Coordinates of C-alpha atoms in Angstrom, one line a residue:
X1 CA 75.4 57.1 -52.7
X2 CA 73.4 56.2 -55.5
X3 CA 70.8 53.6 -55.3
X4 CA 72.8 51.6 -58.2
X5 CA 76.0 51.6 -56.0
X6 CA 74.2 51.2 -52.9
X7 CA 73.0 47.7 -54.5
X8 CA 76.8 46.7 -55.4
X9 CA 78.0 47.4 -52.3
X10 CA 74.8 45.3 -50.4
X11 CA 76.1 42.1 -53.2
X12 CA 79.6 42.9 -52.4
X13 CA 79.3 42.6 -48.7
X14 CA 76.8 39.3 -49.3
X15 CA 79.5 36.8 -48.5
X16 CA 80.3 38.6 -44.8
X17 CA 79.1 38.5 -42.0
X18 CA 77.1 42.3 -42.1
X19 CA 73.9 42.6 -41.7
X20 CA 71.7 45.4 -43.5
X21 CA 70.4 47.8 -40.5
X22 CA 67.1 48.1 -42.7
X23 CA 67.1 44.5 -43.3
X24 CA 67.5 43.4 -39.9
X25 CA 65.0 46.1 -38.4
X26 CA 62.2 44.3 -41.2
X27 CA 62.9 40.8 -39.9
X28 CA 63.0 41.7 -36.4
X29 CA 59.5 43.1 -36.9
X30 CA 57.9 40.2 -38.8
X31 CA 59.3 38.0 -36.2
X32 CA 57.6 40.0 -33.0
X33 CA 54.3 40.3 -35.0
X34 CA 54.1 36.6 -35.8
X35 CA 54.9 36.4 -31.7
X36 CA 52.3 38.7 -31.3
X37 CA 50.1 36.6 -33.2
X38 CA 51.1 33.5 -31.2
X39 CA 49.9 35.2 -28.2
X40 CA 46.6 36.9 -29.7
X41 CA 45.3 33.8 -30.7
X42 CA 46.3 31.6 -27.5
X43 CA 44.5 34.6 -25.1
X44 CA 41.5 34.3 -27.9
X45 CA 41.8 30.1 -27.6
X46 CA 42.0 30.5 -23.8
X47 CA 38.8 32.9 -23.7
X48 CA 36.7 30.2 -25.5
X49 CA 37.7 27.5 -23.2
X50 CA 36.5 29.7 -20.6
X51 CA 33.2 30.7 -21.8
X52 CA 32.4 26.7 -23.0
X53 CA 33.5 25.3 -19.4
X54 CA 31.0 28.3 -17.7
X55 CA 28.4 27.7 -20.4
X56 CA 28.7 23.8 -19.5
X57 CA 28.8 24.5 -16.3
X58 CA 25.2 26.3 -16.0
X59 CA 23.7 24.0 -18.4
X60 CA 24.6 21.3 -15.8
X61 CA 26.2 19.2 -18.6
X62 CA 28.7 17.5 -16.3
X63 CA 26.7 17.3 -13.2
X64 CA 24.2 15.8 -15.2
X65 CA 26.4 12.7 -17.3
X66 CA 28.4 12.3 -14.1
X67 CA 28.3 9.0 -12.9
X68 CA 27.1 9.1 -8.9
X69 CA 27.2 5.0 -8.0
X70 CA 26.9 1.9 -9.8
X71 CA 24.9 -0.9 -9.0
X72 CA 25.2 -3.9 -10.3
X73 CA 27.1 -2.8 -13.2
X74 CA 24.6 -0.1 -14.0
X75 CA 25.6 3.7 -13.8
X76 CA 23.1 6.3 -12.0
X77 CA 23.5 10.0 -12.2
X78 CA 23.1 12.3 -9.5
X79 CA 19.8 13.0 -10.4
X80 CA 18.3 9.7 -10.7
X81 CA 20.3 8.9 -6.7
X82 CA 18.7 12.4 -6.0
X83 CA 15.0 10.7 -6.8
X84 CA 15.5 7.6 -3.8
X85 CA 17.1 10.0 -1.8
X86 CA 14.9 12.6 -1.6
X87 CA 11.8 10.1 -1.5
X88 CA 13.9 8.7 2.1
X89 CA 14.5 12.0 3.6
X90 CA 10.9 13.1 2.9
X91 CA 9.5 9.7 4.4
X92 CA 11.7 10.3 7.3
X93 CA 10.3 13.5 8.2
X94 CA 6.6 12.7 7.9
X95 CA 7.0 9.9 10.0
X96 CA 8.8 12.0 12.4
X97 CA 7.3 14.7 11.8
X98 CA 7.1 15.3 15.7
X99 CA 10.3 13.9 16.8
X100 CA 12.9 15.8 14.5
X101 CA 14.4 18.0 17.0
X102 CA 14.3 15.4 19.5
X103 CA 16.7 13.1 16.8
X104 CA 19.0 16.1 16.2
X105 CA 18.3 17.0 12.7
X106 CA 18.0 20.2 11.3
X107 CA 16.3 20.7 8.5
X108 CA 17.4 23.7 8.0
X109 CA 20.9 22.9 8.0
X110 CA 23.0 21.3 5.5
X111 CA 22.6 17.5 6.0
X112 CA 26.3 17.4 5.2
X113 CA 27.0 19.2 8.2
X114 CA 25.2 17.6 10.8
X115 CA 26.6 14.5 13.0
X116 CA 24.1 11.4 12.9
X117 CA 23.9 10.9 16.3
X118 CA 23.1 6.9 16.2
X119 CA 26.0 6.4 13.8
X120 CA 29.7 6.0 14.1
X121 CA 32.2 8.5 14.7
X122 CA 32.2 11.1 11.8
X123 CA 28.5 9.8 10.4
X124 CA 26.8 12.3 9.3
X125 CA 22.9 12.7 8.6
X126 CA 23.9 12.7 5.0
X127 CA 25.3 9.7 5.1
X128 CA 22.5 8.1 7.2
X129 CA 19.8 8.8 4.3
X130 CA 22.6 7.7 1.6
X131 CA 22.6 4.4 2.6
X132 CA 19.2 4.0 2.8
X133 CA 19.0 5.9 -0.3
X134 CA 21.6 2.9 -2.0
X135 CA 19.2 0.1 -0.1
X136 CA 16.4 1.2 -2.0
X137 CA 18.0 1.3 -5.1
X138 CA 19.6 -1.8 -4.7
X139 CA 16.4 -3.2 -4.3
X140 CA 15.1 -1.9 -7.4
X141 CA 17.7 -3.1 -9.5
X142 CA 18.1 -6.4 -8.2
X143 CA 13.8 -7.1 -8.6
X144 CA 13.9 -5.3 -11.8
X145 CA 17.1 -7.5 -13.4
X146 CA 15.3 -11.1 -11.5
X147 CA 11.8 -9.7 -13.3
X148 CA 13.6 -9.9 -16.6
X149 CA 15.4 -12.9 -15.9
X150 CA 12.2 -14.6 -15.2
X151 CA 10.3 -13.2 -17.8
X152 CA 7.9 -10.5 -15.9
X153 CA 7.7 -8.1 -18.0
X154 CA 6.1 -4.5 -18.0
X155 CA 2.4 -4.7 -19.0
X156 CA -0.4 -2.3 -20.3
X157 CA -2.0 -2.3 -16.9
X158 CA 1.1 -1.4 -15.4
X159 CA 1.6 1.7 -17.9
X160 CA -2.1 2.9 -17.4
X161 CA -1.1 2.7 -13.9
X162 CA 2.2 4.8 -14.2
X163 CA 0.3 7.1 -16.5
X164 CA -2.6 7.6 -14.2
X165 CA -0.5 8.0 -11.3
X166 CA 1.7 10.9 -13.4
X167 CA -1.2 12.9 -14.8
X168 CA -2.9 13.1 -11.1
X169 CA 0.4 14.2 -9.7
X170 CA 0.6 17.0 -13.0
X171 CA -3.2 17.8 -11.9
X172 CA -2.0 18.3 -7.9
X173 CA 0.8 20.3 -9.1
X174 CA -1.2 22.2 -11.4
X175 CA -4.0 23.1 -9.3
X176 CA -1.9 23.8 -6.2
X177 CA -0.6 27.6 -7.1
X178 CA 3.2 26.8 -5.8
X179 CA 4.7 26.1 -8.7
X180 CA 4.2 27.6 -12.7
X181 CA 5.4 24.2 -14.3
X182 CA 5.6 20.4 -13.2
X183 CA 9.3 20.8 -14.1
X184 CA 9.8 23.2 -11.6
X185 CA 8.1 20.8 -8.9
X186 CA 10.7 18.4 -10.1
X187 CA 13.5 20.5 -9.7
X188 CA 12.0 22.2 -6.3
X189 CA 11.5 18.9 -4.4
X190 CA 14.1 16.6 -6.0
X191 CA 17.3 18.8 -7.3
X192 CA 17.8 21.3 -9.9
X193 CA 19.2 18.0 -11.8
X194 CA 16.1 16.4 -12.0
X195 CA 14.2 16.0 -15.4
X196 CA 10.6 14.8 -16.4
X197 CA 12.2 11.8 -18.3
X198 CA 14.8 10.9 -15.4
X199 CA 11.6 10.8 -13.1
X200 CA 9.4 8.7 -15.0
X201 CA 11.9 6.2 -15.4
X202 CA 12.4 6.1 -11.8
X203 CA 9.3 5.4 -11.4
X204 CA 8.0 3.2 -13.4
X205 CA 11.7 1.0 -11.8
X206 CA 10.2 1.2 -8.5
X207 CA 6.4 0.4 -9.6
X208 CA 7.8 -3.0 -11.7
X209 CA 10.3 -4.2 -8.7
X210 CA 6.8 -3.7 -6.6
X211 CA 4.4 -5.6 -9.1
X212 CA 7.2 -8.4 -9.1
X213 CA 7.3 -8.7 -5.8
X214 CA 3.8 -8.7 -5.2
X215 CA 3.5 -11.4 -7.8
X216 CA 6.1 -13.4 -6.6
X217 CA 3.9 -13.0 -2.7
X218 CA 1.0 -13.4 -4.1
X219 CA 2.1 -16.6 -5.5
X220 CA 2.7 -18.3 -1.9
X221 CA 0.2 -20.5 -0.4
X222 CA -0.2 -22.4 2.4
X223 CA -2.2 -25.3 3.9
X224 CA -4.4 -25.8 6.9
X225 CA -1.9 -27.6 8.6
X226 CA 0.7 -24.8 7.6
X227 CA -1.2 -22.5 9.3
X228 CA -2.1 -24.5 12.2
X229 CA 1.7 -25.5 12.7
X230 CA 2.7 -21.8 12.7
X231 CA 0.1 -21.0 15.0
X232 CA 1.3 -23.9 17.7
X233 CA 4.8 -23.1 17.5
X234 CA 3.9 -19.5 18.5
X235 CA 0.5 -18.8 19.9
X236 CA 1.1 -15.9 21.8
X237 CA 1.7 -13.5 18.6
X238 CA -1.9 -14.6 17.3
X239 CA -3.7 -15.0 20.7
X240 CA -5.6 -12.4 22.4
X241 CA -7.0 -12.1 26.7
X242 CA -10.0 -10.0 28.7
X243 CA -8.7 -9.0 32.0
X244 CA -9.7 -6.0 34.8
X245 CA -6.7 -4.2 36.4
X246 CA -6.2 -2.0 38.8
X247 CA -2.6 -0.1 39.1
X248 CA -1.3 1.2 42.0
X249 CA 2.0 3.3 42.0
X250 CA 4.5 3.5 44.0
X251 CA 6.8 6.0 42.7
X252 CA 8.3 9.1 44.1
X253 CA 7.2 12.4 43.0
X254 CA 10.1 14.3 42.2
X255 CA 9.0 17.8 42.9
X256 CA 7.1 19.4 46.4
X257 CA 4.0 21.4 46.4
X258 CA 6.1 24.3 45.8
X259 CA 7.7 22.7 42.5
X260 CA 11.3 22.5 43.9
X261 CA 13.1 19.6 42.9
X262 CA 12.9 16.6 45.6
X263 CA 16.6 14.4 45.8
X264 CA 14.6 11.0 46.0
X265 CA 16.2 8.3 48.4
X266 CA 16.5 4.6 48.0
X267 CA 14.5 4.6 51.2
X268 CA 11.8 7.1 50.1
X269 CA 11.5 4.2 47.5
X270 CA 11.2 1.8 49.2
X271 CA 8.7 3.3 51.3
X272 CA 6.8 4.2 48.9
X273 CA 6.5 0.6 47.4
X274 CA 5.2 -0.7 51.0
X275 CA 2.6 2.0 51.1
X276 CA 1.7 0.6 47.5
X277 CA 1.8 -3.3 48.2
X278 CA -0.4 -2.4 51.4
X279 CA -2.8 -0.6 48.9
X280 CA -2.9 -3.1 46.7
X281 CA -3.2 -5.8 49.2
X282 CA -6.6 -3.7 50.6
X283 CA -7.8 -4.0 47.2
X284 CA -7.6 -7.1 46.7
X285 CA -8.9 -8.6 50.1
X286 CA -12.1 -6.2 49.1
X287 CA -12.4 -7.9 45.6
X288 CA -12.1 -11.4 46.7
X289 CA -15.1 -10.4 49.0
X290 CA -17.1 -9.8 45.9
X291 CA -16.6 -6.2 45.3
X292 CA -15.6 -5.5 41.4
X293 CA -12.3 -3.7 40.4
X294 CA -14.0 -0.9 38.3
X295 CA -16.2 0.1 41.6
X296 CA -13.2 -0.3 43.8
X297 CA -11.4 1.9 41.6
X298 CA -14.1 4.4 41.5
X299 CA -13.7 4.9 45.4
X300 CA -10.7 4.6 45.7
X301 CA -7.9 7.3 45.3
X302 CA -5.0 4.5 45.3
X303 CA -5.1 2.7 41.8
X304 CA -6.3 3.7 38.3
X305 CA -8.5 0.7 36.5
X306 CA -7.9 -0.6 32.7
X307 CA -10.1 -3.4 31.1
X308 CA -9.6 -5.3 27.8
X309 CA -11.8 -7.9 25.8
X310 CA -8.8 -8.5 23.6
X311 CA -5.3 -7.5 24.4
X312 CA -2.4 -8.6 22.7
X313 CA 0.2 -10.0 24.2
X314 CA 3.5 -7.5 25.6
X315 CA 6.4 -8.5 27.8
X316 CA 6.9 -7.1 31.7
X317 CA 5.3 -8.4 34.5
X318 CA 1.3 -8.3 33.8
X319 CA 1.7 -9.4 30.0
X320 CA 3.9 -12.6 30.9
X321 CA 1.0 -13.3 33.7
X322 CA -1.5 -12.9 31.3
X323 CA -0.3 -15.1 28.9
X324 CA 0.7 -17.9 30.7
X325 CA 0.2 -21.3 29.7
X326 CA -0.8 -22.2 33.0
X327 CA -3.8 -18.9 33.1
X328 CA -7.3 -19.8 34.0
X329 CA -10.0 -18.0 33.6
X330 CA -11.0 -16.7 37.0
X331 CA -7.3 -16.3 37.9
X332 CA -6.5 -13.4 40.0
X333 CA -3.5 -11.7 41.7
X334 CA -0.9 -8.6 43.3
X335 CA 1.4 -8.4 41.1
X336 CA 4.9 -6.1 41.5
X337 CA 5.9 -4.9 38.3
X338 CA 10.0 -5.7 37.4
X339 CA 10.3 -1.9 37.2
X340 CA 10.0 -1.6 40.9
X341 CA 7.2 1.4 40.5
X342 CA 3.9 -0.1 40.7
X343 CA 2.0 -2.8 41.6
X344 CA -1.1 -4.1 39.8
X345 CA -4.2 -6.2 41.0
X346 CA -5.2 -8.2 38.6
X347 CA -8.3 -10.9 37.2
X348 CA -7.8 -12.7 34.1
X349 CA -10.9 -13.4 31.9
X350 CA -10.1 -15.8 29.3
X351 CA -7.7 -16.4 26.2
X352 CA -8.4 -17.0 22.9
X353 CA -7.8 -16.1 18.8
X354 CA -9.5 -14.5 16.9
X355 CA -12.0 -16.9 14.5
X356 CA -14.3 -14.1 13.1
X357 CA -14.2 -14.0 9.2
X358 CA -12.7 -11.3 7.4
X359 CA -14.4 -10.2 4.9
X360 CA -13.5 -8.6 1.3
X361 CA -15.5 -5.5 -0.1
X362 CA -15.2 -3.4 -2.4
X363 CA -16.0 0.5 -2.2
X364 CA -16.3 3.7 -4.4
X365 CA -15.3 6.6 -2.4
X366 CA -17.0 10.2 -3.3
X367 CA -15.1 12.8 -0.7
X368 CA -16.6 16.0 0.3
X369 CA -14.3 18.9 -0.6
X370 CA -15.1 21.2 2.0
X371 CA -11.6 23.2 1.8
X372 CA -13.6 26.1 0.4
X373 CA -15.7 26.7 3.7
X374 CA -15.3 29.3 5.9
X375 CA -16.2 27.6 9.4
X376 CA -16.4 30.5 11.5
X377 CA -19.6 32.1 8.8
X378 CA -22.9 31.8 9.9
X379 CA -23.9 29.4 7.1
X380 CA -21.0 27.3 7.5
X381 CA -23.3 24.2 8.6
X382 CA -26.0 24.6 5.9
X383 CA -23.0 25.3 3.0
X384 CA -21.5 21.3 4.6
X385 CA -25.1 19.9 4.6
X386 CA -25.3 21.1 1.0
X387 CA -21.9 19.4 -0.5
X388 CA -23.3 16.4 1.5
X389 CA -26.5 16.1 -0.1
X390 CA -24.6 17.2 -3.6
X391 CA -22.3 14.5 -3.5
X392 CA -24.9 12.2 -1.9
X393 CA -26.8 12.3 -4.9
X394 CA -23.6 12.0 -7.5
X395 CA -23.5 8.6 -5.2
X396 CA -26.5 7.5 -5.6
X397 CA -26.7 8.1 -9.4
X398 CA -23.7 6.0 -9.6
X399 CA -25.4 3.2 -7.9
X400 CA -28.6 3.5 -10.0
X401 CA -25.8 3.2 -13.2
X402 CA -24.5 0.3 -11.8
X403 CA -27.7 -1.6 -11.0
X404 CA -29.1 -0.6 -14.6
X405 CA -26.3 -2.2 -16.1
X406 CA -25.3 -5.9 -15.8
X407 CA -24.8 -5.1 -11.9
X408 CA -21.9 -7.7 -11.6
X409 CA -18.7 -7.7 -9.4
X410 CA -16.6 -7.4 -12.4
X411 CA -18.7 -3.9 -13.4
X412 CA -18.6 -2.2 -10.0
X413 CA -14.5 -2.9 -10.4
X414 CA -14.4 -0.9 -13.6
X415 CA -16.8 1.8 -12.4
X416 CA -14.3 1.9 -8.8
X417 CA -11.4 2.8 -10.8
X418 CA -13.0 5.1 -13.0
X419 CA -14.8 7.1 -10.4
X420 CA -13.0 6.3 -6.6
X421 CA -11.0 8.9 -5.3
X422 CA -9.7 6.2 -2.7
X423 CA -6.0 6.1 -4.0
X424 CA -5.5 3.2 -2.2
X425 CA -7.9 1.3 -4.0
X426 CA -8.6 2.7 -7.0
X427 CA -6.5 1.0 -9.2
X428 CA -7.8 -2.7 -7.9
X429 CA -11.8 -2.5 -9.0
X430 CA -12.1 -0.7 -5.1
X431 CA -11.0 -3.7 -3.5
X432 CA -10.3 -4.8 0.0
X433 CA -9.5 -8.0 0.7
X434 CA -9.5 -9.9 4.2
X435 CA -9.6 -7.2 6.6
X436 CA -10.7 -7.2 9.9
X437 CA -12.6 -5.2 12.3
X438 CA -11.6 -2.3 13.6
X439 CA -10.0 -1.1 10.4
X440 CA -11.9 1.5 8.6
X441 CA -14.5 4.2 9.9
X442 CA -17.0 3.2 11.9
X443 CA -19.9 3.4 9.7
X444 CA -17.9 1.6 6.9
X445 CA -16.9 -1.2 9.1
X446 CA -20.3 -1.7 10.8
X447 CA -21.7 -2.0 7.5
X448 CA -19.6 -4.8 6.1
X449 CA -19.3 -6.8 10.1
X450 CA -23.5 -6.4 9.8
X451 CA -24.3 -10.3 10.6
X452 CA -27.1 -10.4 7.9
X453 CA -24.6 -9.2 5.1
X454 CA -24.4 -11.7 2.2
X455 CA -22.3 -11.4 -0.6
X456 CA -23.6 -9.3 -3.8
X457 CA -24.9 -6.5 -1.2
X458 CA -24.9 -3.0 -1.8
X459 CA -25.2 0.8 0.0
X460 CA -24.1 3.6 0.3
X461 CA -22.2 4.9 4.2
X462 CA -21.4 8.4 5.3
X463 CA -18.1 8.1 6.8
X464 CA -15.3 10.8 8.6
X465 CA -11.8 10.3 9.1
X466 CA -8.9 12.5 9.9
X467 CA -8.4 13.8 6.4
X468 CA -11.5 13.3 4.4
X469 CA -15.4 13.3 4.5
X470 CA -17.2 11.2 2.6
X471 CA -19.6 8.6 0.8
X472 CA -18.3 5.2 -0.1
X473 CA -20.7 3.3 -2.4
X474 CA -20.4 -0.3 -0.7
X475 CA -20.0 -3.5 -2.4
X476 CA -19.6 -6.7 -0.3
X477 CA -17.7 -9.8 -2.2
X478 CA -18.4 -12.0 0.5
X479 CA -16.2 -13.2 3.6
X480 CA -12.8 -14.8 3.9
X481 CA -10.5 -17.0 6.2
X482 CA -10.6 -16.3 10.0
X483 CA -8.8 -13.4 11.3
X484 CA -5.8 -15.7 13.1
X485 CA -5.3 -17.5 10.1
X486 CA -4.8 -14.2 8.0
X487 CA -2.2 -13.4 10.8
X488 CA -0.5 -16.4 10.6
X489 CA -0.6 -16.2 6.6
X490 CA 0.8 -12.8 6.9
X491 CA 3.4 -13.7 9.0
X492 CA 4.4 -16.9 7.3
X493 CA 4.6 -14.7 3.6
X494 CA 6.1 -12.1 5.3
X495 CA 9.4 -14.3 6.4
X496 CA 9.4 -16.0 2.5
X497 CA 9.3 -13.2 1.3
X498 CA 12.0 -11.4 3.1
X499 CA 14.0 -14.6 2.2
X500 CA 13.3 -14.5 -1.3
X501 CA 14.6 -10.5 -1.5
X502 CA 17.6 -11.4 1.0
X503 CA 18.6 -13.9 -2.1
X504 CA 17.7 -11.8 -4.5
X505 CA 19.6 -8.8 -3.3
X506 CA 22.9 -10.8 -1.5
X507 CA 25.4 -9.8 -4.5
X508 CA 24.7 -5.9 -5.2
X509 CA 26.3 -3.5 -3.4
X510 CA 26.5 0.2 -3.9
X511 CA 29.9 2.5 -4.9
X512 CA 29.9 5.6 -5.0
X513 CA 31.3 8.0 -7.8
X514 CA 32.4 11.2 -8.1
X515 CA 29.1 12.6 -9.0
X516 CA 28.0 11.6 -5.8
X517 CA 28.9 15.3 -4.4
X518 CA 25.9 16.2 -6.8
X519 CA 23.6 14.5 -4.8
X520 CA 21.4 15.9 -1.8

């Protein structure tokens, strides 16, 4: 057929219901392409949703903006709950450092995983530190919303503070060799969420909620007759005894001489408290005849002697004795302890408070870093005398520049917080401020409790404690209110103050989010 016939016959059969073959088959095929198409470009659109969501996912875009709790109407990531709560779990185990096994916590276990054995059924230790995670930051947030309410505000003092305290913890990091970067101490010790900016603002929450509150205790005063009243209406918290003693038990050992397990009796008990009262008894008949308890206790194999010349008072049988109304010095007496295990002889001394003056002092504190010694070398002692005598010098120096200057109280502050590596006091001019004996290291407390020390003296003490040697370049500001009546002060703020943050903290509460599985 010829192509012009082929084109009258396709017009011809227009009107029916045929369909070209060629026609169709060119149709069919732009239809299953633009299907194709469909489908390419879905796959393609499905592929980038994929690789956004994974590339979101690493960056830690989600775990980062997601909300963990809100308190008080304010929203907290995971990262900034992860700052309080890995400050609490920390705290926890260096204050029980030597206990943790004994509580039941593994630290090297998921905390998630681990039944809180002091909580209710289900508790876990993860929940135990989230709730005191949420108490902390409740605090926080309630001081730092009454702050602004009342108009404290965050001062330059406070930000050279905050900007001290951050460049000394970039210098520890820095100089410790653990970690190549302060972010990466960040992320080791408080979640791969946590950021330089999140943790400065953390902390500069927690250091204003602690200047308010100290403000707001510092602002409390009371009266003689304050003082004296709290004192009456509860003397035995503020007043001290001497007494001798002389314990005698009268337990059961629980094991022979060969170390096999002994089933103890109510009658080997009770035995064993007669055979006790009798030797308490005998010792007591001697000391009313004028022998002392120390030398009776010295020849005897019966009793074990303690002494005090100031004991505070404790419940159980020889602290209510003690501090009995009724007790006069001279007082004496077998006692039977309510434990039904010993019996003590006992001679009371006298009872009193403690009138002494406090005093306040400031200090700058040079340490000796003696970390690079080797202690088991030969010249071990003559490489310690030599940083001694170094930094003995660097003291005295300092003194000399004090002295040559105007020498006043107000100087020696500004040259403690320039130059005192006593973080506890090197942010307040070296000050300490009514503390009593028994406090610091020997040498430094000696030297401030010296009778003949007036205020405006200076010096310079060697001094050791557990983690530091040292000089401390001594100023004494003179002396302040008896010890009892710091006591009772301290007691009396304490209870105000916990008043003042029970009202301040009654309507905040904690909930949790769904960022919260970020956290730990």
């Amino acid at each position: 057929m010829s192509a012009s016939n082929e084109k009258k016959t396709r017009q011809d059969l227009s009107g029916t219901n045929w369909s070209d073959p060629k026609t169709a088959r060119e149709a069919q095929q732009r239809k299953a392409e633009k299907r194709s198409n469909v489908v390419y470009a879905a796959i393609a659109a499905a592929f980038v949703i994929v690789a956004v969501v994974s590339l979101t996912w690493k960056s830690q875009i989600i775990q980062k903006k997601a909300t963990a709790v809100t308190i008080g109407g304010e929203k907290y990531t995971a990262a900034e709950v992860n700052y309080y709560f890995q400050q609490t779990y920390q705290n926890f185990l260096s204050q029980n450092s030597y206990f943790i096994s004994y509580l039941g916590l593994d630290t090297s276990k998921d905390l998630r995983e681990q039944s809180y054995p002091a909580g209710e059924d289900g508790e876990t230790w993860f929940d135990y530190f989230l709730d005191q995670t949420f108490q902390q930051m409740i605090s926080v947030k309630a001081l730092n919303d009454s702050a602004a309410a009342d108009g404290f505000v965050w001062t330059d003092e406070l930000q050279s503070q905050l900007d001290s305290s951050l460049q000394s913890l970039k210098d520890s990091v820095s100089s410790s060799g653990y970690y190549t970067s302060f972010t990466q101490y960040l992320t080791t010790n408080y979640g791969g969420l946590m950021t330089e900016k999140v943790f400065t603002q953390q902390v500069k929450a927690t250091m204003l909620a602690q200047a308010y509150a100290s403000a707001y205790s510092d602002s409390l005063t009371y009266s003689e007759s304050d003082l004296a009243g709290a004192y009456e209406a509860d003397p035995n918290t503020y007043d001290k005894v001497s007494y001798e003693c002389i314990s005698v038990s009268g337990s059961v050992p629980t094991t022979d001489a060969d170390g096999n397990t002994v089933e103890v009796t109510d009658e080997m008990k009770a035995d064993a408290m007669a055979e006790a009262k009798a030797a308490a008894d005998e010792l007591y008949a001697a000391f009313q005849n004028g022998q002392s308890l120390k030398a009776l206790s010295e020849s005897s194999e019966d009793g074990s002697y303690t002494s005090s010349d100031g004991a505070s008072y404790s419940t159980g049988t020889l602290g209510t004795w003690l501090f009995d109304s009724t007790r006069r010095s001279g007082d004496s007496a077998v006692l039977e302890d309510t434990t039904g295990s010993t019996y003590y002889v006992v001679s009371f001394g006298n009872r009193f408070r403690d009138e002494y003056n406090t005093v306040d002092v400031r200090h700058i504190l040079l340490k000796i870093d003696d970390s690079a010694l080797d202690t088991s070398a030969e010249t071990y002692d003559a490489d310690l005398q030599a940083l001694k005598d170094e930094t003995l010098a660097k003291a005295e120096d300092l003194l000399a520049q004090w002295k040559s200057g105007d020498a006043t109280e107000e100087s020696f502050a500004a040259l403690a917080n320039e130059t005192s590596e006593d973080g506890g006091s090197n942010t307040t001019g070296g000050l300490y401020k009514q503390f009593p004996k028994g406090q610091m290291v020997a040498e430094f407390n000696d030297w401030c409790f010296d009778p003949a020390r007036k205020s405006g003296d200076t010096g310079i003490v060697y001094g050791e404690s557990s983690s530091y040697k040292g000089y401390h370049i001594m100023y004494f500001a003179g002396t302040d209110l008896p010890y009892w009546q710091v006591q009772v002060t301290n007691s009396l703020k304490n209870n105000d103050v916990s008043a003042w943050y029970a009202e301040k903290t009654a309507d905040y509460t904690a909930e949790q989010q769904s960022g919260i599985r970020y956290v730990g």
